């Protein structure tokens, strides 16, 4: 996945929030819808969503979809623990 894909998916989600079409807890558009809107393959969209999920920005629910998360504390805890180990 190119950084461009990831950044455009992030921008897409930010725009949805700015336009008040997406709020914390809301379901994101499907991979197919984002693929059509952004012009990337579904595989690229899926990989970008996995990255966003690992950062805590979205929550993926098996069989249900992806939801905008309001809890990114897990990402900061993991990052802090890793930095502590490195130092």
Short mmCIF file of N, CA and C in Angstrom, two decimals:
data_model
loop_
_atom_site.label_atom_id
_atom_site.label_comp_id
_atom_site.label_asym_id
_atom_site.label_seq_id
_atom_site.Cartn_x
_atom_site.Cartn_y
_atom_site.Cartn_z
N UNK A 1 0.84 -1.18 0.00
CA UNK A 1 0.00 0.00 0.00
C UNK A 1 0.89 1.24 0.00
N UNK A 2 0.60 2.14 -0.86
CA UNK A 2 1.34 3.39 -0.91
C UNK A 2 0.84 4.33 0.18
N UNK A 3 1.75 5.20 0.64
CA UNK A 3 1.35 6.20 1.63
C UNK A 3 0.20 7.05 1.09
N UNK A 4 0.19 7.28 -0.20
CA UNK A 4 -0.85 8.10 -0.82
C UNK A 4 -2.24 7.54 -0.54
N UNK A 5 -2.39 6.24 -0.63
CA UNK A 5 -3.69 5.61 -0.37
C UNK A 5 -4.11 5.85 1.06
N UNK A 6 -3.23 5.56 1.99
CA UNK A 6 -3.52 5.73 3.41
C UNK A 6 -3.91 7.18 3.70
N UNK A 7 -3.13 8.12 3.19
CA UNK A 7 -3.41 9.52 3.45
C UNK A 7 -4.73 9.97 2.84
N UNK A 8 -5.07 9.46 1.68
CA UNK A 8 -6.34 9.83 1.07
C UNK A 8 -7.52 9.24 1.83
N UNK A 9 -7.36 8.04 2.36
CA UNK A 9 -8.43 7.47 3.19
C UNK A 9 -8.60 8.29 4.46
N UNK A 10 -7.49 8.69 5.07
CA UNK A 10 -7.55 9.55 6.26
C UNK A 10 -8.25 10.86 5.91
N UNK A 11 -7.89 11.46 4.78
CA UNK A 11 -8.50 12.72 4.36
C UNK A 11 -10.00 12.54 4.11
N UNK A 12 -10.36 11.42 3.50
CA UNK A 12 -11.77 11.11 3.24
C UNK A 12 -12.55 11.06 4.55
N UNK A 13 -12.00 10.37 5.55
CA UNK A 13 -12.67 10.26 6.84
C UNK A 13 -12.75 11.63 7.52
N UNK A 14 -11.67 12.41 7.45
CA UNK A 14 -11.68 13.75 8.03
C UNK A 14 -12.75 14.61 7.39
N UNK A 15 -12.88 14.53 6.08
CA UNK A 15 -13.91 15.31 5.39
C UNK A 15 -15.31 14.89 5.81
N UNK A 16 -15.51 13.58 5.98
CA UNK A 16 -16.81 13.09 6.44
C UNK A 16 -17.14 13.64 7.82
N UNK A 17 -16.14 13.73 8.70
CA UNK A 17 -16.34 14.29 10.04
C UNK A 17 -16.62 15.78 9.94
N UNK A 18 -15.83 16.50 9.13
CA UNK A 18 -16.02 17.95 8.97
C UNK A 18 -17.41 18.28 8.44
N UNK A 19 -17.88 17.47 7.52
CA UNK A 19 -19.20 17.70 6.91
C UNK A 19 -20.33 17.16 7.78
N UNK A 20 -19.99 16.67 8.96
CA UNK A 20 -20.94 16.14 9.94
C UNK A 20 -21.72 14.94 9.40
N UNK A 21 -21.09 14.17 8.51
CA UNK A 21 -21.69 12.95 8.01
C UNK A 21 -21.19 11.73 8.77
N UNK A 22 -20.19 11.96 9.63
CA UNK A 22 -19.59 10.87 10.39
C UNK A 22 -19.21 11.38 11.76
N UNK A 23 -19.62 10.64 12.79
CA UNK A 23 -19.31 10.98 14.18
C UNK A 23 -18.76 9.74 14.87
N UNK A 24 -18.15 9.95 16.02
CA UNK A 24 -17.63 8.82 16.80
C UNK A 24 -18.75 7.82 17.03
N UNK A 25 -18.46 6.57 16.74
CA UNK A 25 -19.43 5.50 16.90
C UNK A 25 -20.19 5.16 15.64
N UNK A 26 -20.14 6.06 14.64
CA UNK A 26 -20.83 5.81 13.37
C UNK A 26 -20.07 4.81 12.51
N UNK A 27 -20.84 4.08 11.72
CA UNK A 27 -20.26 3.13 10.78
C UNK A 27 -19.70 3.88 9.58
N UNK A 28 -18.49 3.51 9.15
CA UNK A 28 -17.89 4.09 7.96
C UNK A 28 -18.54 3.52 6.71
N UNK A 29 -18.41 4.23 5.60
CA UNK A 29 -18.87 3.65 4.33
C UNK A 29 -18.14 2.32 4.08
N UNK A 30 -18.73 1.48 3.26
CA UNK A 30 -18.12 0.19 2.97
C UNK A 30 -16.84 0.37 2.16
N UNK A 31 -16.03 -0.69 2.14
CA UNK A 31 -14.82 -0.68 1.32
C UNK A 31 -15.16 -0.39 -0.13
N UNK A 32 -16.24 -0.97 -0.61
CA UNK A 32 -16.67 -0.78 -1.99
C UNK A 32 -17.01 0.69 -2.25
N UNK A 33 -17.73 1.32 -1.33
CA UNK A 33 -18.09 2.73 -1.49
C UNK A 33 -16.85 3.63 -1.47
N UNK A 34 -15.93 3.35 -0.54
CA UNK A 34 -14.71 4.16 -0.48
C UNK A 34 -13.85 3.93 -1.72
N UNK A 35 -13.81 2.70 -2.19
CA UNK A 35 -13.05 2.39 -3.39
C UNK A 35 -13.58 3.18 -4.58
N UNK A 36 -14.89 3.24 -4.72
CA UNK A 36 -15.51 3.99 -5.81
C UNK A 36 -15.27 5.49 -5.66
N UNK A 37 -15.35 6.00 -4.44
CA UNK A 37 -15.16 7.44 -4.20
C UNK A 37 -13.72 7.89 -4.41
N UNK A 38 -12.78 7.04 -3.99
CA UNK A 38 -11.37 7.43 -4.01
C UNK A 38 -10.60 6.91 -5.22
N UNK A 39 -11.16 5.93 -5.91
CA UNK A 39 -10.48 5.40 -7.09
C UNK A 39 -9.35 4.43 -6.80
N UNK A 40 -9.34 3.83 -5.62
CA UNK A 40 -8.34 2.83 -5.27
C UNK A 40 -8.99 1.46 -5.23
N UNK A 41 -8.19 0.42 -5.35
CA UNK A 41 -8.73 -0.93 -5.25
C UNK A 41 -9.23 -1.20 -3.84
N UNK A 42 -10.13 -2.16 -3.74
CA UNK A 42 -10.64 -2.53 -2.41
C UNK A 42 -9.51 -3.05 -1.52
N UNK A 43 -8.54 -3.74 -2.12
CA UNK A 43 -7.41 -4.23 -1.32
C UNK A 43 -6.62 -3.07 -0.71
N UNK A 44 -6.42 -2.01 -1.48
CA UNK A 44 -5.71 -0.83 -0.95
C UNK A 44 -6.51 -0.16 0.16
N UNK A 45 -7.82 -0.06 -0.04
CA UNK A 45 -8.69 0.52 0.98
C UNK A 45 -8.64 -0.33 2.24
N UNK A 46 -8.74 -1.65 2.07
CA UNK A 46 -8.71 -2.57 3.20
C UNK A 46 -7.41 -2.43 4.00
N UNK A 47 -6.29 -2.33 3.30
CA UNK A 47 -5.00 -2.18 3.97
C UNK A 47 -4.93 -0.85 4.73
N UNK A 48 -5.45 0.21 4.13
CA UNK A 48 -5.48 1.51 4.81
C UNK A 48 -6.36 1.44 6.06
N UNK A 49 -7.48 0.75 5.96
CA UNK A 49 -8.37 0.60 7.12
C UNK A 49 -7.71 -0.21 8.23
N UNK A 50 -6.92 -1.21 7.86
CA UNK A 50 -6.18 -1.98 8.88
C UNK A 50 -5.20 -1.07 9.62
N UNK A 51 -4.54 -0.20 8.87
CA UNK A 51 -3.61 0.74 9.50
C UNK A 51 -4.35 1.67 10.45
N UNK A 52 -5.48 2.20 10.01
CA UNK A 52 -6.27 3.08 10.87
C UNK A 52 -6.77 2.35 12.10
N UNK A 53 -7.10 1.08 11.94
CA UNK A 53 -7.55 0.28 13.07
C UNK A 53 -6.42 0.07 14.07
N UNK A 54 -5.22 -0.20 13.58
CA UNK A 54 -4.08 -0.40 14.49
C UNK A 54 -3.71 0.88 15.22
N UNK A 55 -4.03 2.02 14.64
CA UNK A 55 -3.78 3.31 15.29
C UNK A 55 -4.89 3.70 16.25
N UNK A 56 -6.00 2.95 16.21
CA UNK A 56 -7.11 3.25 17.11
C UNK A 56 -8.09 4.27 16.57
N UNK A 57 -7.92 4.67 15.31
CA UNK A 57 -8.80 5.68 14.73
C UNK A 57 -10.15 5.08 14.37
N UNK A 58 -10.12 3.84 13.91
CA UNK A 58 -11.37 3.14 13.63
C UNK A 58 -11.38 1.82 14.37
N UNK A 59 -12.55 1.26 14.53
CA UNK A 59 -12.72 -0.05 15.14
C UNK A 59 -13.37 -0.96 14.11
N UNK A 60 -12.73 -2.09 13.84
CA UNK A 60 -13.28 -3.05 12.89
C UNK A 60 -14.05 -4.10 13.66
N UNK A 61 -15.29 -4.31 13.28
CA UNK A 61 -16.13 -5.32 13.92
C UNK A 61 -16.44 -6.40 12.90
N UNK A 62 -15.99 -7.60 13.19
CA UNK A 62 -16.17 -8.73 12.28
C UNK A 62 -17.63 -8.89 11.88
N UNK A 63 -17.88 -8.90 10.60
CA UNK A 63 -19.23 -9.10 10.09
C UNK A 63 -20.14 -7.89 10.16
N UNK A 64 -19.64 -6.79 10.74
CA UNK A 64 -20.48 -5.61 10.91
C UNK A 64 -19.95 -4.41 10.13
N UNK A 65 -18.64 -4.25 10.09
CA UNK A 65 -18.05 -3.12 9.37
C UNK A 65 -17.03 -2.38 10.21
N UNK A 66 -16.73 -1.17 9.78
CA UNK A 66 -15.75 -0.32 10.45
C UNK A 66 -16.45 0.89 11.03
N UNK A 67 -16.05 1.27 12.22
CA UNK A 67 -16.69 2.36 12.95
C UNK A 67 -15.64 3.36 13.41
N UNK A 68 -16.01 4.64 13.40
CA UNK A 68 -15.11 5.67 13.88
C UNK A 68 -14.98 5.54 15.39
N UNK A 69 -13.75 5.45 15.85
CA UNK A 69 -13.49 5.24 17.27
C UNK A 69 -13.13 6.56 17.94
N UNK A 70 -13.52 6.68 19.17
CA UNK A 70 -13.14 7.85 19.94
C UNK A 70 -12.06 7.53 20.95
N UNK A 71 -11.55 6.31 20.92
CA UNK A 71 -10.59 5.87 21.93
C UNK A 71 -9.27 5.49 21.27
N UNK A 72 -8.33 6.43 21.26
CA UNK A 72 -7.02 6.14 20.70
C UNK A 72 -5.98 5.92 21.80
N UNK A 73 -6.44 5.76 23.03
CA UNK A 73 -5.53 5.59 24.15
C UNK A 73 -4.65 4.35 24.01
N UNK A 74 -5.20 3.28 23.43
CA UNK A 74 -4.43 2.06 23.25
C UNK A 74 -3.19 2.28 22.40
N UNK A 75 -3.31 3.10 21.36
CA UNK A 75 -2.18 3.41 20.51
C UNK A 75 -1.09 4.13 21.30
N UNK A 76 -1.48 5.12 22.10
CA UNK A 76 -0.49 5.87 22.87
C UNK A 76 0.17 5.00 23.93
N UNK A 77 -0.59 4.13 24.54
CA UNK A 77 -0.02 3.22 25.54
C UNK A 77 1.01 2.31 24.90
N UNK A 78 0.66 1.72 23.75
CA UNK A 78 1.60 0.84 23.04
C UNK A 78 2.85 1.61 22.61
N UNK A 79 2.67 2.81 22.08
CA UNK A 79 3.81 3.61 21.63
C UNK A 79 4.71 3.97 22.81
N UNK A 80 4.11 4.34 23.93
CA UNK A 80 4.88 4.69 25.12
C UNK A 80 5.65 3.47 25.64
N UNK A 81 5.00 2.31 25.69
CA UNK A 81 5.67 1.10 26.14
C UNK A 81 6.85 0.75 25.24
N UNK A 82 6.66 0.89 23.93
CA UNK A 82 7.74 0.59 23.00
C UNK A 82 8.91 1.55 23.19
N UNK A 83 8.61 2.84 23.35
CA UNK A 83 9.67 3.82 23.56
C UNK A 83 10.40 3.56 24.87
N UNK A 84 9.68 3.13 25.89
CA UNK A 84 10.31 2.80 27.16
C UNK A 84 11.26 1.63 27.02
N UNK A 85 10.85 0.63 26.25
CA UNK A 85 11.70 -0.54 26.03
C UNK A 85 12.95 -0.20 25.24
N UNK A 86 12.81 0.67 24.27
CA UNK A 86 13.94 1.06 23.42
C UNK A 86 14.96 1.86 24.22
N UNK A 87 14.46 2.73 25.09
CA UNK A 87 15.37 3.55 25.90
C UNK A 87 15.79 2.76 27.09
#
